[in-house]
PDB file of C-alpha atoms in Angstrom:
ATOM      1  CA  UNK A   1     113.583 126.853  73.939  1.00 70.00           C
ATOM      2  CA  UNK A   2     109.959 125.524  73.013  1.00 93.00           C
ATOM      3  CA  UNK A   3     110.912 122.475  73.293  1.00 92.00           C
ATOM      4  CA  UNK A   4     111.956 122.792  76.728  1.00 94.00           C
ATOM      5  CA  UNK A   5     108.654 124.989  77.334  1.00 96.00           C
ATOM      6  CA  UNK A   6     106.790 122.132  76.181  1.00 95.00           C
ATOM      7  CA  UNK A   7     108.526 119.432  77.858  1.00 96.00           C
ATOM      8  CA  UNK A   8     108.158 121.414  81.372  1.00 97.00           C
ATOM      9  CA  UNK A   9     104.124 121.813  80.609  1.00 97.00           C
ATOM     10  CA  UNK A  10     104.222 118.387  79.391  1.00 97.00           C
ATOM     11  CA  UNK A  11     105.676 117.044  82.610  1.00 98.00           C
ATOM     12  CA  UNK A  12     104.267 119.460  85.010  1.00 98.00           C
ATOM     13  CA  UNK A  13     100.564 118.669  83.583  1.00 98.00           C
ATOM     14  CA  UNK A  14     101.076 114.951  83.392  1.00 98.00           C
ATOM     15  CA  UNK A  15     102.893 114.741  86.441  1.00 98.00           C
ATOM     16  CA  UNK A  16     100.648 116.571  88.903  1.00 98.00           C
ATOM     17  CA  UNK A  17      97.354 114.869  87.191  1.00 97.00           C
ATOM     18  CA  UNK A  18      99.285 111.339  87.835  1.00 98.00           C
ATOM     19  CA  UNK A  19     100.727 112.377  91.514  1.00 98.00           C
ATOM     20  CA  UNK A  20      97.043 113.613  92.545  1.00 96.00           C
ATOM     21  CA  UNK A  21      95.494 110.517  91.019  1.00 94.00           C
ATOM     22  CA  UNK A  22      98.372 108.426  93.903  1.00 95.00           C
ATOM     23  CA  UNK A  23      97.919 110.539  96.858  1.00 96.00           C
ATOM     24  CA  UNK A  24      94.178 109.407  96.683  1.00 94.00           C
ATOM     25  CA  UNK A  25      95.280 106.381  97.077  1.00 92.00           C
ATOM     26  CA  UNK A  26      96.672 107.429  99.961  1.00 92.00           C
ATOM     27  CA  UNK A  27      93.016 109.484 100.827  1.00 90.00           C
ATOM     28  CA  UNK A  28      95.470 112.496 101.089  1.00 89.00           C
ATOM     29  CA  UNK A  29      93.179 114.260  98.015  1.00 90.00           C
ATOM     30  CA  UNK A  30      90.250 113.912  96.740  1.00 83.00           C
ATOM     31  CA  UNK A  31      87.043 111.737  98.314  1.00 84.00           C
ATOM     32  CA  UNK A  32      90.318 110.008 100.287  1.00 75.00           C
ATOM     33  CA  UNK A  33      90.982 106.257  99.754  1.00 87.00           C
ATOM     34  CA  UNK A  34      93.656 103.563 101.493  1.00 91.00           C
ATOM     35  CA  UNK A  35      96.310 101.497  99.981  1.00 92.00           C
ATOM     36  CA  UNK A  36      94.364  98.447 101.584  1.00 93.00           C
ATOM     37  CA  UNK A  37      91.072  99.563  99.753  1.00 93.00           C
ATOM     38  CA  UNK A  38      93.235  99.757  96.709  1.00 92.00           C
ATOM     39  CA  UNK A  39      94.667  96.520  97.520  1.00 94.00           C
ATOM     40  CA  UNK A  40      91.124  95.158  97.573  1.00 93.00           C
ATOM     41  CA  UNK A  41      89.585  96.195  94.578  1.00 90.00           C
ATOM     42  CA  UNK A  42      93.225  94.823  92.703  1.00 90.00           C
ATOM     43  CA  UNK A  43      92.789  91.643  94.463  1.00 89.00           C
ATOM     44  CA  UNK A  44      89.483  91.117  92.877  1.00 89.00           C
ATOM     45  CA  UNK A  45      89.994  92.478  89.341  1.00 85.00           C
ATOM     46  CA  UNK A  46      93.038  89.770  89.666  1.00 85.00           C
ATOM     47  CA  UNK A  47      96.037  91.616  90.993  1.00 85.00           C
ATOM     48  CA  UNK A  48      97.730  89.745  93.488  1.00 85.00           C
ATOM     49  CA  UNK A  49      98.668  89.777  95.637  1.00 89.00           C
ATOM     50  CA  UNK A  50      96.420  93.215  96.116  1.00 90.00           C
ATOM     51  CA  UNK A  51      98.509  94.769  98.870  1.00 93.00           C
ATOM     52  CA  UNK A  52     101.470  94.855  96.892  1.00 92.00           C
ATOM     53  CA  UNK A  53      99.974  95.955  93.593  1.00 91.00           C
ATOM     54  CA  UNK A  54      98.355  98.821  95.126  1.00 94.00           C
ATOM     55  CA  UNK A  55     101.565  99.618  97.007  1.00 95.00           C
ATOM     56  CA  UNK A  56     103.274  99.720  93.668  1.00 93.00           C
ATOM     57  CA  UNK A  57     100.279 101.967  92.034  1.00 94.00           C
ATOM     58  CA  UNK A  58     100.586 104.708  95.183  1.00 96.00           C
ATOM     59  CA  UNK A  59     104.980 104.640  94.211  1.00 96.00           C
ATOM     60  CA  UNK A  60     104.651 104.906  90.442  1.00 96.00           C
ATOM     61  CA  UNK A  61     101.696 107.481  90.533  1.00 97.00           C
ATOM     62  CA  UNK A  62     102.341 109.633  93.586  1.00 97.00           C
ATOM     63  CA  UNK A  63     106.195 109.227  94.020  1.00 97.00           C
ATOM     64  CA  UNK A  64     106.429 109.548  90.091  1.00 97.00           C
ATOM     65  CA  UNK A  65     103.948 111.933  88.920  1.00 98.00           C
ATOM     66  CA  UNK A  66     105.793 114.201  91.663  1.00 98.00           C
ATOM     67  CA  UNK A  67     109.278 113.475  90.305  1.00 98.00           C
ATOM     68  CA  UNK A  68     108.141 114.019  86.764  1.00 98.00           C
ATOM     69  CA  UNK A  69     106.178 117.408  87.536  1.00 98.00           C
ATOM     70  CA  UNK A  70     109.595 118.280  89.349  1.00 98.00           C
ATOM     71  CA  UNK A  71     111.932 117.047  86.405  1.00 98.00           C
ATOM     72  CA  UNK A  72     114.120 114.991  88.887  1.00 98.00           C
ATOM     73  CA  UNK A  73     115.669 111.259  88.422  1.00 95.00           C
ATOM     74  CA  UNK A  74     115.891 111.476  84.404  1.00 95.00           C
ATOM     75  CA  UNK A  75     114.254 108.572  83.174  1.00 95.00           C
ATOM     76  CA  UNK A  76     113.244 106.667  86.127  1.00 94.00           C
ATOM     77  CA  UNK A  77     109.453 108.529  87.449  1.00 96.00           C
ATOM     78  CA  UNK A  78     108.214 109.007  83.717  1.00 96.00           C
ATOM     79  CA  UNK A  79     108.970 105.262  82.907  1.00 94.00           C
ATOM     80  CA  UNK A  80     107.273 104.289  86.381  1.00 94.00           C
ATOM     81  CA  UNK A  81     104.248 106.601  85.147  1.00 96.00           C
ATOM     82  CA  UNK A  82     104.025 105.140  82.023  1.00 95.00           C
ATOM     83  CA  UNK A  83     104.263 101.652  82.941  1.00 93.00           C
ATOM     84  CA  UNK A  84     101.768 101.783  85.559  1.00 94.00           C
ATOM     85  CA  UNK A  85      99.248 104.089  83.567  1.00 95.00           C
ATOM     86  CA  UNK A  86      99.522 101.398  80.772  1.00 92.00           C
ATOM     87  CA  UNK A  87      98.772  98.134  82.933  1.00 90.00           C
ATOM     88  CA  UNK A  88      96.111 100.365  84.451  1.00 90.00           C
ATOM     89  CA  UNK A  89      95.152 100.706  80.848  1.00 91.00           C
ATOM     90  CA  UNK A  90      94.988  97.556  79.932  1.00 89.00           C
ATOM     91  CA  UNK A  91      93.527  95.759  82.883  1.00 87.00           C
ATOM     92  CA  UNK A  92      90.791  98.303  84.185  1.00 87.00           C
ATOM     93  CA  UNK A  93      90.030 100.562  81.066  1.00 89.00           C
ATOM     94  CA  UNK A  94      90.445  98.460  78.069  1.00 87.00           C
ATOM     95  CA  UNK A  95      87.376  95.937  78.580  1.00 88.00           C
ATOM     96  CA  UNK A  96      85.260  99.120  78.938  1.00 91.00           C
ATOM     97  CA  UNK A  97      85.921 100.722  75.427  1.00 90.00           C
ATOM     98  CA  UNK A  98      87.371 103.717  74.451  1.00 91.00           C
ATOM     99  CA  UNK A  99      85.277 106.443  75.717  1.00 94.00           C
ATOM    100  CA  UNK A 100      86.263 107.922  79.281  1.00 91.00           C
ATOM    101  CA  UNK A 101      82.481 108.432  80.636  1.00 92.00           C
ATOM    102  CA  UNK A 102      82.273 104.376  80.480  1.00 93.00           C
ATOM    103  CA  UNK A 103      85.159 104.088  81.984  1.00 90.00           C
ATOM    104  CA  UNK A 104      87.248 103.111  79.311  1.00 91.00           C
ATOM    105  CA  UNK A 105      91.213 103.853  77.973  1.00 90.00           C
ATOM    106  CA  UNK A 106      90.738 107.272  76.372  1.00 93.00           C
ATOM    107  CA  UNK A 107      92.307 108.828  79.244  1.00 93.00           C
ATOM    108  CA  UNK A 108      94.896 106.574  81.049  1.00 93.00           C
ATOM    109  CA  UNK A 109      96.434 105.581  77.591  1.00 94.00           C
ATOM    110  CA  UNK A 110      97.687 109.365  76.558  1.00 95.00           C
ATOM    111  CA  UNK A 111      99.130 109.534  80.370  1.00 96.00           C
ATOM    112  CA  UNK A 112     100.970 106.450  80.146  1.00 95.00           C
ATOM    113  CA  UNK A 113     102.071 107.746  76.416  1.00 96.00           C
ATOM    114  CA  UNK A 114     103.505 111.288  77.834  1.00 97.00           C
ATOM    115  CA  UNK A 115     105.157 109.658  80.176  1.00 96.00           C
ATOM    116  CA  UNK A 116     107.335 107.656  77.818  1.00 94.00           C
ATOM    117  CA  UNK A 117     107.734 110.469  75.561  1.00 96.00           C
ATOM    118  CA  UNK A 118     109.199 112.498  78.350  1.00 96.00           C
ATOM    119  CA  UNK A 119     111.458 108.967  79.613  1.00 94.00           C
ATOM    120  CA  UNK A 120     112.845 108.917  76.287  1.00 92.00           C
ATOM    121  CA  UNK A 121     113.218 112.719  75.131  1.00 94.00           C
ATOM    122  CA  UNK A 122     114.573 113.646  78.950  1.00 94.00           C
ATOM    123  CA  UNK A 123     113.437 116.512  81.117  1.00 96.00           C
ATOM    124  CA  UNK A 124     114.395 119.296  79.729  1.00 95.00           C
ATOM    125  CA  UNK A 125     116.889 122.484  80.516  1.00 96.00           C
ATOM    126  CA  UNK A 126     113.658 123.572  82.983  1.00 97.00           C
ATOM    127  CA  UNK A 127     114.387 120.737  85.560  1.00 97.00           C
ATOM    128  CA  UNK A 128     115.465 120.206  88.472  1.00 97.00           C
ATOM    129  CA  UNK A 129     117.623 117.208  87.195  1.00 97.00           C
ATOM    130  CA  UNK A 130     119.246 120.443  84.879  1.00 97.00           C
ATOM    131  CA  UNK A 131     119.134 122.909  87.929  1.00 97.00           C
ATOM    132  CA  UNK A 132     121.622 120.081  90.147  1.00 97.00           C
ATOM    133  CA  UNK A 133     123.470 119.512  86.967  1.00 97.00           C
ATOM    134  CA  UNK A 134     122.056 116.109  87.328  1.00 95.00           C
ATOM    135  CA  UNK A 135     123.334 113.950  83.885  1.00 94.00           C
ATOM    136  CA  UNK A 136     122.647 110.240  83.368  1.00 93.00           C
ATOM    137  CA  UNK A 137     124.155 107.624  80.832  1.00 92.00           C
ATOM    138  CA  UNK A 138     122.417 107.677  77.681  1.00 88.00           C
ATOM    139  CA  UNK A 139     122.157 103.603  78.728  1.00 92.00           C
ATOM    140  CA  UNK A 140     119.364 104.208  81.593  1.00 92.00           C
ATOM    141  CA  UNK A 141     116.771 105.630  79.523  1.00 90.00           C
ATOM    142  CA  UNK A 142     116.972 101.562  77.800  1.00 91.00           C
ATOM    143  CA  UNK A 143     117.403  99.606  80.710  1.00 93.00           C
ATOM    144  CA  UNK A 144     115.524 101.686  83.169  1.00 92.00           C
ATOM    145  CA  UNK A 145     112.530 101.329  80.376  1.00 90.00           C
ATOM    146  CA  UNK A 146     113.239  98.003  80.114  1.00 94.00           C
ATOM    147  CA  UNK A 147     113.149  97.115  83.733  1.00 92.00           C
ATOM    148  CA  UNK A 148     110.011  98.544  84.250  1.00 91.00           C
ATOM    149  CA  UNK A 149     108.091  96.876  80.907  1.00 91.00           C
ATOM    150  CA  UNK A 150     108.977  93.725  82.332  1.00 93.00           C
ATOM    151  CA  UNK A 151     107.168  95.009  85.988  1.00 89.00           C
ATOM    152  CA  UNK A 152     104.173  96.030  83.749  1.00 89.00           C
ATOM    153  CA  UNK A 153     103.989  92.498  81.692  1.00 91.00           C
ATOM    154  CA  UNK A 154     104.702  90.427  85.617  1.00 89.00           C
ATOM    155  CA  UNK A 155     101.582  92.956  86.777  1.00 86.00           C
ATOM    156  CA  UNK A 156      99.458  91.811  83.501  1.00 87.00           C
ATOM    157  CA  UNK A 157     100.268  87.835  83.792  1.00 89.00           C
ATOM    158  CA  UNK A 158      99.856  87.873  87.586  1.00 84.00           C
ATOM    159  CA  UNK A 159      95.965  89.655  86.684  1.00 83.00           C
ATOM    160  CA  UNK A 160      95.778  86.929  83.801  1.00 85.00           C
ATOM    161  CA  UNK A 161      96.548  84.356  86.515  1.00 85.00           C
ATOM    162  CA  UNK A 162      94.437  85.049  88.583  1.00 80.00           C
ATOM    163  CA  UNK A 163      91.495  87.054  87.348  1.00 75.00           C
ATOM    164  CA  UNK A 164      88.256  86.148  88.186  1.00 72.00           C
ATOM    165  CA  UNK A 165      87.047  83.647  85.381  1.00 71.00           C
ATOM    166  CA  UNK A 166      83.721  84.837  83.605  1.00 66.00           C
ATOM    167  CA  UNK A 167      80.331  83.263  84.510  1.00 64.00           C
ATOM    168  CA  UNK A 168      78.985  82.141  81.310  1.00 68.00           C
ATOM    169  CA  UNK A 169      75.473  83.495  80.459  1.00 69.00           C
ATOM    170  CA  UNK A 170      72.288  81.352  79.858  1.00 73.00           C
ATOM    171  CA  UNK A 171      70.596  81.754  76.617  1.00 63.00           C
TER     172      UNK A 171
END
């Protein structure tokens, strides 16, 4: 039973912080914001094509922070939140350190870690997936994981492609 308790706090926490965090995207919450503004600011950290990273952002972090919170689709929204929390990680937090108040991966990186903890350990008995009677084949959790590291590495060499290139300083 605790660990049930734990995953639904787990998921419900992690999920709604991760769903809010999308819908901004969307400027449905929050100081508001668009997919193309999104798009934009990918575009020129390296993502691109912008439009369709940011597109992907707004799915993983709204659609699955919701579906996570909600315990529905096993595997599938906490591997989408975890994948996209960790390129998010990697490509926008990482070069600023560790510490959140500069900006850097203290924060994103625990997201994108309870989201794989709850794509690998399942939703719990306080689900909705358990509520339909909603089972999956202990094979998704793998591939479905799989799938979606490869999506996160195609996200990080696209940004290594084309990130803007660093303009050497003068002495």
């Amino acid at each position: 039973m605790n660990a049930d308790l734990g995953l639904l706090v787990l998921r419900v926490v992690v999920g709604g912080v991760v769903a809010m965090h999308g819908l901004m995207k969307l400027g449905w919450v929050g100081k508001g914001g668009s997919v193309a503004g999104t798009g934009g600011w990918f575009g020129s950290i390296g993502l691109r094509p912008g439009p369709f990273w940011a597109l992907v952002a707004v799915l993983a972090e709204a659609g699955g922070g919701i579906l996570m919170a909600l315990g529905l689709g096993g595997p599938i929204a906490p591997g989408l939140v975890a994948a996209d929390l960790l390129v998010v990680s990697i490509v926008a937090h990482l070069p600023k350190g560790f510490w959140a108040h500069n900006g850097g991966w203290e924060f994103p990186l625990p997201l994108a870690a309870a989201g794989l903890a709850v794509a690998l350990v399942g939703n719990g008995v306080w689900s909705l997936d358990a509520l339909l009677g909603l089972t999956y084949p202990e094979w998704l959790a793998s591939a479905w994981l799989a799938l979606v590291a490869i999506g996160a590495v195609l996200a990080l060499v696209a940004r290594a492609l084309f990130a803007p290139k660093a303009v050497p300083q003068k002495a």
